[in-house]
mmCIF file of C-alpha atoms and ligand atoms in Angstrom:
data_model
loop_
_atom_site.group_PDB
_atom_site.id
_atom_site.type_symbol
_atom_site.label_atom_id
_atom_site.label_comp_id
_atom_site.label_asym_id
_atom_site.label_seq_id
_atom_site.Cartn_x
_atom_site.Cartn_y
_atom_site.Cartn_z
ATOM 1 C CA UNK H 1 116.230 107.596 143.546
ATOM 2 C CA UNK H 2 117.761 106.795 140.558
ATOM 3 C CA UNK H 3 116.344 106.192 137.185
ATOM 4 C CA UNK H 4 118.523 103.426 136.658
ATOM 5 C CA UNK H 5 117.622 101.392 139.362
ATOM 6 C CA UNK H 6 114.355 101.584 138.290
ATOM 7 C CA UNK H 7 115.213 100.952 134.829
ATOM 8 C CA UNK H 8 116.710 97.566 135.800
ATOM 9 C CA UNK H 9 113.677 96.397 137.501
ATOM 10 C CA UNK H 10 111.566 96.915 134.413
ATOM 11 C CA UNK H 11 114.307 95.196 132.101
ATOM 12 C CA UNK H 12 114.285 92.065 134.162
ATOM 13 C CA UNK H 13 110.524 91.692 135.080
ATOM 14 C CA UNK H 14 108.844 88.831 133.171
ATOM 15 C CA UNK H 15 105.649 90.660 133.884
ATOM 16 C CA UNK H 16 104.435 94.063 134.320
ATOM 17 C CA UNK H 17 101.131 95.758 135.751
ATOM 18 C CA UNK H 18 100.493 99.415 134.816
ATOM 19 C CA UNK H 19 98.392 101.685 136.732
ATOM 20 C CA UNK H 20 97.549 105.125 135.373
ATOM 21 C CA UNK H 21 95.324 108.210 136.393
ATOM 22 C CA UNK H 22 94.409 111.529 134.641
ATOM 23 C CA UNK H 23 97.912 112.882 135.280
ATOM 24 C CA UNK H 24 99.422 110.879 132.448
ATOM 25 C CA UNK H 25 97.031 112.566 130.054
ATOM 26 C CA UNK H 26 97.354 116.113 131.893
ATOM 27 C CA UNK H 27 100.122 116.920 129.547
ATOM 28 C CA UNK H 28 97.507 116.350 126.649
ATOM 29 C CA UNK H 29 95.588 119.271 127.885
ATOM 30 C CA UNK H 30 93.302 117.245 129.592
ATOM 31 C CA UNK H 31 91.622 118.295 133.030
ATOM 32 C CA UNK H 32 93.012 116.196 135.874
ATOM 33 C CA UNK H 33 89.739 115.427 138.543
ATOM 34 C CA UNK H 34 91.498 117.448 142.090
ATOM 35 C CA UNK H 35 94.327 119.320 142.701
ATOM 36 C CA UNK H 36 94.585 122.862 141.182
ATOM 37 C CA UNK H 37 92.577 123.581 137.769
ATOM 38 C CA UNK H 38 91.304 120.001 138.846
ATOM 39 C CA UNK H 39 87.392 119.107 137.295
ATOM 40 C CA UNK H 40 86.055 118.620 140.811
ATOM 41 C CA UNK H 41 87.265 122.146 142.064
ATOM 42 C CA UNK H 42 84.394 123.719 139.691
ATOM 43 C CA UNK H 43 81.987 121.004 139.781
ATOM 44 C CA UNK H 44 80.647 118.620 142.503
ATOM 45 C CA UNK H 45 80.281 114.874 141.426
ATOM 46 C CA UNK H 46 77.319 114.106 143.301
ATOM 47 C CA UNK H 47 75.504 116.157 140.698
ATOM 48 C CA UNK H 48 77.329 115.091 137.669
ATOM 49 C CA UNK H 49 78.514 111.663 138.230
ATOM 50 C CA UNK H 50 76.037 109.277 140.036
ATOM 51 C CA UNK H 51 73.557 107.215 138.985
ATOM 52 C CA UNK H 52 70.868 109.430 141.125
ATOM 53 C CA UNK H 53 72.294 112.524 139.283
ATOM 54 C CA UNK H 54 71.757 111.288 135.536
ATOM 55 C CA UNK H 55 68.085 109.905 136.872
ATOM 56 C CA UNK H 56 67.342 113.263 138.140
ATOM 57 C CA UNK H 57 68.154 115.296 135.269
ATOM 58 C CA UNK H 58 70.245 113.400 131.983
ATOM 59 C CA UNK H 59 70.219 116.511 129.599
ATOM 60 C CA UNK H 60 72.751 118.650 132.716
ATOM 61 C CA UNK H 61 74.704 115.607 132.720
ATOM 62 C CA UNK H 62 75.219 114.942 129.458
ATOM 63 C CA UNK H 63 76.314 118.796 128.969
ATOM 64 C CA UNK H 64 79.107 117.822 130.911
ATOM 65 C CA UNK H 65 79.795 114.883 129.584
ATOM 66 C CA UNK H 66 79.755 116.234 126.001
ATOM 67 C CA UNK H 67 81.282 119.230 127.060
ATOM 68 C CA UNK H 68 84.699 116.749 128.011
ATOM 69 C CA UNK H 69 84.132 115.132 124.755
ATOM 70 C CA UNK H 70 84.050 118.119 122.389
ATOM 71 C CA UNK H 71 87.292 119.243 124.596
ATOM 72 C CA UNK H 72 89.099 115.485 124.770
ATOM 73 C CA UNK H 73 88.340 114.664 120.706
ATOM 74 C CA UNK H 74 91.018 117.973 120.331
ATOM 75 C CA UNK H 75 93.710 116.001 122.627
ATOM 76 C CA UNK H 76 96.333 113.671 121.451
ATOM 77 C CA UNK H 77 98.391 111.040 123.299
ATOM 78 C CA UNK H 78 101.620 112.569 124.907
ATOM 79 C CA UNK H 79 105.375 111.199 125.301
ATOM 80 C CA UNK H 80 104.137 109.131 128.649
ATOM 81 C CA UNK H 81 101.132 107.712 126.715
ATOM 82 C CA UNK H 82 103.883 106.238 123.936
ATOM 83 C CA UNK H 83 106.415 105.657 126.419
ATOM 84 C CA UNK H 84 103.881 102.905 127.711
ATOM 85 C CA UNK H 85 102.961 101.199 124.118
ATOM 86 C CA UNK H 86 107.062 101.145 123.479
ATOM 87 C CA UNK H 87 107.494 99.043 127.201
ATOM 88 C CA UNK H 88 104.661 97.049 126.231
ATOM 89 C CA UNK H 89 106.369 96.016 122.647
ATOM 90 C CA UNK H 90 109.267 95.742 124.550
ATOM 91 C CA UNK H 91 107.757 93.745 128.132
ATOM 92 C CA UNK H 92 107.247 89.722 127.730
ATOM 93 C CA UNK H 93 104.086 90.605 129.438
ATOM 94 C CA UNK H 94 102.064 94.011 130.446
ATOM 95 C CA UNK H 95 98.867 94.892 131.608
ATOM 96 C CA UNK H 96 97.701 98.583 131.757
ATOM 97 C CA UNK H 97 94.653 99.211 134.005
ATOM 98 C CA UNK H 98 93.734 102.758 133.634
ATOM 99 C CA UNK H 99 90.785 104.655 135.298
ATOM 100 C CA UNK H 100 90.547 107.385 131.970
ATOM 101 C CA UNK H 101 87.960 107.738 130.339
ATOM 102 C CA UNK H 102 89.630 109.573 127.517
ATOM 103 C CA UNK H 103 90.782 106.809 125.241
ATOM 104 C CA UNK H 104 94.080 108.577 124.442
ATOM 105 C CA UNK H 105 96.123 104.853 125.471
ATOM 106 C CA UNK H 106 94.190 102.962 122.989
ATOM 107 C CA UNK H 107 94.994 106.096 120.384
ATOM 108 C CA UNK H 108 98.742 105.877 120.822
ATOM 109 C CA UNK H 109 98.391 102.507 120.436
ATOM 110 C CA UNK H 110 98.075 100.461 123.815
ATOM 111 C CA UNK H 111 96.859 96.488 123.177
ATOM 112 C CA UNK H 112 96.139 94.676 126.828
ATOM 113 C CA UNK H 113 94.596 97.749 128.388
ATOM 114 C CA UNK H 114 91.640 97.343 131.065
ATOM 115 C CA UNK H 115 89.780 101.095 130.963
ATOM 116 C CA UNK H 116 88.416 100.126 134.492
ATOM 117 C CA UNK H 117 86.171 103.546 134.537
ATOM 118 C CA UNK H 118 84.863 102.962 131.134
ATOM 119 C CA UNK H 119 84.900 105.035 128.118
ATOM 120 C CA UNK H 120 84.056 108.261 126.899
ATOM 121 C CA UNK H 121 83.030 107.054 123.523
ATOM 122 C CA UNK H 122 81.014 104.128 124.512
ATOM 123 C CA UNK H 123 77.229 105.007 125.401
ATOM 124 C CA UNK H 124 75.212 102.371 126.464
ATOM 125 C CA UNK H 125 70.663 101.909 126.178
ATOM 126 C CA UNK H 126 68.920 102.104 129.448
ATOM 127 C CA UNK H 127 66.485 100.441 127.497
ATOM 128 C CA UNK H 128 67.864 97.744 125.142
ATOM 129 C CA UNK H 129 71.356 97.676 127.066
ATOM 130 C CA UNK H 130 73.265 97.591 123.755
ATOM 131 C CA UNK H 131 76.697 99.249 124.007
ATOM 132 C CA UNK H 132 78.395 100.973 121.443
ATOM 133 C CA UNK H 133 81.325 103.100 119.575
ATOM 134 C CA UNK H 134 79.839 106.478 119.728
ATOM 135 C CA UNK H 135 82.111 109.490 118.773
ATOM 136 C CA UNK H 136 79.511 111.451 117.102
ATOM 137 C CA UNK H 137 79.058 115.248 117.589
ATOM 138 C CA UNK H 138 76.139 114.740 120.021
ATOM 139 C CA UNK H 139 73.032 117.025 118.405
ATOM 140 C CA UNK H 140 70.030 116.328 120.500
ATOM 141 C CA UNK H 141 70.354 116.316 124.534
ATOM 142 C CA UNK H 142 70.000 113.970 125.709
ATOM 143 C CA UNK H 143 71.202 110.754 122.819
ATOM 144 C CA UNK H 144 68.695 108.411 122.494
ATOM 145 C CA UNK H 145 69.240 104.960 120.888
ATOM 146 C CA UNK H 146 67.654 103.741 117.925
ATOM 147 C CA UNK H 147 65.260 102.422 119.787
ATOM 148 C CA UNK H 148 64.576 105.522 121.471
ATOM 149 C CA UNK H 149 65.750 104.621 125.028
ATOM 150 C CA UNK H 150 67.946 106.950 126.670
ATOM 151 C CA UNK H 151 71.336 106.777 126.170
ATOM 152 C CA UNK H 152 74.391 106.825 128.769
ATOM 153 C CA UNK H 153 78.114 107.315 128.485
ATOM 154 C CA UNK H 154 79.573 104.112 129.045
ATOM 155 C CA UNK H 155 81.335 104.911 132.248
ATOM 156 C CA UNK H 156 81.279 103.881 135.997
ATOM 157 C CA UNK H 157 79.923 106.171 138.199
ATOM 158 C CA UNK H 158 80.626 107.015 142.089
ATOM 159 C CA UNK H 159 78.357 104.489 143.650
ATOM 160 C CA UNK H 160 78.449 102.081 140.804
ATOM 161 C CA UNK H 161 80.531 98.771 140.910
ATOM 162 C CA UNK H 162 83.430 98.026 138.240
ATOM 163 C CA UNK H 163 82.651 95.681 135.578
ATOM 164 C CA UNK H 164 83.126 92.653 136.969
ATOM 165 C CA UNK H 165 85.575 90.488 134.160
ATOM 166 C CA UNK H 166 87.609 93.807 134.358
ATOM 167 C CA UNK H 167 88.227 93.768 137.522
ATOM 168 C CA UNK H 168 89.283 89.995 138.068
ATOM 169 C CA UNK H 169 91.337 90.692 135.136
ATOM 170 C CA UNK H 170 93.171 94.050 136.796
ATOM 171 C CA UNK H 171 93.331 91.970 140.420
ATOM 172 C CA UNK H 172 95.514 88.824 138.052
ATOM 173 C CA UNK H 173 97.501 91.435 136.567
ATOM 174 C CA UNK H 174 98.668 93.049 139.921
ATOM 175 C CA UNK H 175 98.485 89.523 141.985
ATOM 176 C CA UNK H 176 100.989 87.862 139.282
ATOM 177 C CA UNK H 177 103.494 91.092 137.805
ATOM 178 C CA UNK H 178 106.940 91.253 139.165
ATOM 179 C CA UNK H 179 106.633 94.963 138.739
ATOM 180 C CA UNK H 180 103.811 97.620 139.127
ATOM 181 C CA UNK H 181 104.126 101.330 137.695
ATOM 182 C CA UNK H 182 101.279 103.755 139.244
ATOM 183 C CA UNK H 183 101.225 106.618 137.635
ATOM 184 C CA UNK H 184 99.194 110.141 137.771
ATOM 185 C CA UNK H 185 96.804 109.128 139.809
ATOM 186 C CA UNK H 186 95.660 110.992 143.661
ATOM 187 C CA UNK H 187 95.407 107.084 144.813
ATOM 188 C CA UNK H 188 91.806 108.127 146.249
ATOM 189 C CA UNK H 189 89.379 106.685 144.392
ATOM 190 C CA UNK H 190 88.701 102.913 145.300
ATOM 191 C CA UNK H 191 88.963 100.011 144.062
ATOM 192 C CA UNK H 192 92.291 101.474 141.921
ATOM 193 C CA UNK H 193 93.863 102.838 145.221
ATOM 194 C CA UNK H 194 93.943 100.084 146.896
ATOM 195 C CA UNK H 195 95.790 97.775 144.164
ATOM 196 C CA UNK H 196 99.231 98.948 144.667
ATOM 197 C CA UNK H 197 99.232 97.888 148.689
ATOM 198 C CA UNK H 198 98.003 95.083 146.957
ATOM 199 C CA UNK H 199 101.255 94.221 145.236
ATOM 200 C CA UNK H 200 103.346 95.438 148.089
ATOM 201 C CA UNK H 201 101.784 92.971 150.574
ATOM 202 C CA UNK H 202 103.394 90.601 148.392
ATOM 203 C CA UNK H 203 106.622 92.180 148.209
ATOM 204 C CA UNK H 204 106.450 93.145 144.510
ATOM 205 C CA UNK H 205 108.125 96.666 144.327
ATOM 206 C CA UNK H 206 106.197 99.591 143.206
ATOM 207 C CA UNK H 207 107.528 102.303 141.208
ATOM 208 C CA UNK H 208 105.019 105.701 141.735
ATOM 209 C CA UNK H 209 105.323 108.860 139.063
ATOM 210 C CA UNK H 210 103.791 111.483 140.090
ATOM 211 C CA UNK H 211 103.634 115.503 140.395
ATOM 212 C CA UNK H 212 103.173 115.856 143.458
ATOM 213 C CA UNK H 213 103.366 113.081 146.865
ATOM 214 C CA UNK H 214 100.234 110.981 146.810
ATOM 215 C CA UNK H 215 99.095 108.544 150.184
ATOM 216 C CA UNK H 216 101.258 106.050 147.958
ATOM 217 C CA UNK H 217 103.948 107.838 147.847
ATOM 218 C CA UNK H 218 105.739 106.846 151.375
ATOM 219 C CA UNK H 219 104.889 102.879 150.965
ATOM 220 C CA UNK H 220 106.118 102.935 147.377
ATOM 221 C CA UNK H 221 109.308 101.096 146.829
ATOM 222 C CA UNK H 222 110.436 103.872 145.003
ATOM 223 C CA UNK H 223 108.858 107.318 143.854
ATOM 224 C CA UNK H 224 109.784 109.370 141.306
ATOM 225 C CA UNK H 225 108.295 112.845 141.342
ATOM 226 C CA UNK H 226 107.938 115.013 138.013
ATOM 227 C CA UNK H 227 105.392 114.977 134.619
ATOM 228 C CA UNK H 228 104.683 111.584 133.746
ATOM 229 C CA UNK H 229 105.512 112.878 130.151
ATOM 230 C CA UNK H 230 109.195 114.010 130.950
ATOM 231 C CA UNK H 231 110.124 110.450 133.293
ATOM 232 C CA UNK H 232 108.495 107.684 131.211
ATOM 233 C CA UNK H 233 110.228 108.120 128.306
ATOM 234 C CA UNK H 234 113.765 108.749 130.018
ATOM 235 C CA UNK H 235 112.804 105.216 132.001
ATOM 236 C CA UNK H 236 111.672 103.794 129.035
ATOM 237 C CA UNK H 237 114.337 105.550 126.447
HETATM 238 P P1 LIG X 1 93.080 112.868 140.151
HETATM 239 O O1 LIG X 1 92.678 114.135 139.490
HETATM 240 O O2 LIG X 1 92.474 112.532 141.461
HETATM 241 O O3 LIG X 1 94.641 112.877 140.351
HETATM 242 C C1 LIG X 1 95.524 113.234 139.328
HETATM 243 C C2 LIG X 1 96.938 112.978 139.818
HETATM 244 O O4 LIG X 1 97.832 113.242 138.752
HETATM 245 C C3 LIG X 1 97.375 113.854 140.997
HETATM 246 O O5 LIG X 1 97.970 113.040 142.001
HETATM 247 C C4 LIG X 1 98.406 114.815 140.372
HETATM 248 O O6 LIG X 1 99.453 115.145 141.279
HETATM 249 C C5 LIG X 1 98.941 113.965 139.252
HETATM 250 N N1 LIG X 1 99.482 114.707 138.097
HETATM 251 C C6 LIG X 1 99.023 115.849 137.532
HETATM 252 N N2 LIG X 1 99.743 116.166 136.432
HETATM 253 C C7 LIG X 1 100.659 115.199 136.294
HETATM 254 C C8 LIG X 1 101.697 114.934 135.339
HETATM 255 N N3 LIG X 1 101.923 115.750 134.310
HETATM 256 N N4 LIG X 1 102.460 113.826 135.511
HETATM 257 C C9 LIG X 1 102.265 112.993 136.555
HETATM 258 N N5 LIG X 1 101.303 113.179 137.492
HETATM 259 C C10 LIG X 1 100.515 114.258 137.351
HETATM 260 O O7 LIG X 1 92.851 111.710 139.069
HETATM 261 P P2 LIG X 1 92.652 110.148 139.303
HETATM 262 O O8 LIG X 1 93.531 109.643 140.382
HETATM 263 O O9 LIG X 1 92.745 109.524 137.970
HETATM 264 O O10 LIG X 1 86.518 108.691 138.640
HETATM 265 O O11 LIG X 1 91.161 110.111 139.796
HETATM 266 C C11 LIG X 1 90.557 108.876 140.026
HETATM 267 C C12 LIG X 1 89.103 108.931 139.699
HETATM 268 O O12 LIG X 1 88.479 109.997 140.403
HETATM 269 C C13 LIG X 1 88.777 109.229 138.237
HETATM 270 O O13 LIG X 1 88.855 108.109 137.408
HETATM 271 C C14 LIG X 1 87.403 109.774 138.320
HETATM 272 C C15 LIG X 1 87.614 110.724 139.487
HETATM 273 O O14 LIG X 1 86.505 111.139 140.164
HETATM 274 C C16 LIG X 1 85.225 108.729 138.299
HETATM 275 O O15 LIG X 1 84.735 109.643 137.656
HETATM 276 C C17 LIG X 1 84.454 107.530 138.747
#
């Protein structure tokens, strides 16, 4: 497959959706979930991310969860995280739907971005419910709020449904683009796998860039294999 062919498609769509999984920020230094030196290799998510997990005991998961901050707040955005903000100057229209929870697109500088998984650096009260920018150095185990209730990260866990208003808004954005990138991602983890048969029911080609072949991989209209960090900015150049 060609990187031209692909590069036409993107030059003449009108709209664009953007799908991207811990493999665009893997080049960052950041732990991808499976697959080797993946986060789920070491660790199991039933006792780290689930709602029964953080009930059971919130200081162990917040150890993890601040260990990935303390490790994360040393990354930076890489050449596929900036070959996305240039398309998106660039694009009349693009939506990027990501499931990271690293906030490296918003640092290089991504505008209509849905973080579908939430956000590292959002906690949110189990008691007064307020949400908020948190990228303290956590001191005490776990947060509390100011008004003392426990605090969570601001993230969707397995068992837990997406935010509603950001997933109509991801659903529009793949129902109506002419186009839709995928990109790092093990298309496993549902309701994000399932998006790009989505578009392909309705004919609108999908472009996957990945390491490695993914389920996606043989449906995709086209798939280019390699670092997300090398091919986006040669498609995007
Ligand atoms: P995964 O860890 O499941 O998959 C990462 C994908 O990135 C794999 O398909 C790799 O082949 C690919 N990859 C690795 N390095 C790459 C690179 N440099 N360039 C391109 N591709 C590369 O991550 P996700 O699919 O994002 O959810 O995982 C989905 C969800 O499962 C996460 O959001 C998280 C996890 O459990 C929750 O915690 C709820």
């Amino acid at each position: 497959m060609s990187l031209e062919a692909v590069r036409a498609i993107l030059a003449s769509a009108r709209s664009i959706a953007v799908l991207t999984g811990a493999g665009i920020s893997a080049e960052s230094g950041v732990p991808t979930f499976r697959g080797p030196g993946g986060l789920w290799r070491d660790y199991r998510p039933e006792d780290l991310a689930t709602p029964e997990a953080f009930a059971r005991d919130p200081r162990l998961v917040w150890e993890w969860y601040d260990w990935r901050r303390r490790k994360i707040a040393e990354a930076t955005p890489n050449l596929g995280h900036y070959a996305l903000v240039t398309l998106e100057k660039r694009a009349p229209d693009l939506t990027l739907i990501t499931q990271n929870v690293d906030g490296l697109h918003p640092l290089a500088g991504s505008r209509n971005l849905l973080e579908i998984h939430g956000s590292l650096w959002r906690t949110r009260c189990l008691s007064c419910h307020e949400v908020r920018d948190n990228r303290e150095l956590l001191t005490r185990l776990p947060p509390r709020c100011a008004c003392e209730g426990l605090l969570r990260p601001d993230v969707v866990w397995f068992g837990e449904p997406l935010p509603y208003e950001l997933l109509k808004r991801s659903i529009r954005a793949v129902e109506g683009c002419n186009v839709m990138l995928v990109i790092g991602t093990s298309s496993l983890v549902q309701p994000a796998a399932s998006m790009a048969g989505e578009a392909l029911s309705r004919g609108t080609p999908v472009v996957e860039i990945n390491l490695d072949p993914t389920p996606l991989s043989e449906r995709a209209t086209h798939f280019l294999q390699g670092k997300a960090g090398d091919i986006l900015p040669r498609l995007i150049a």
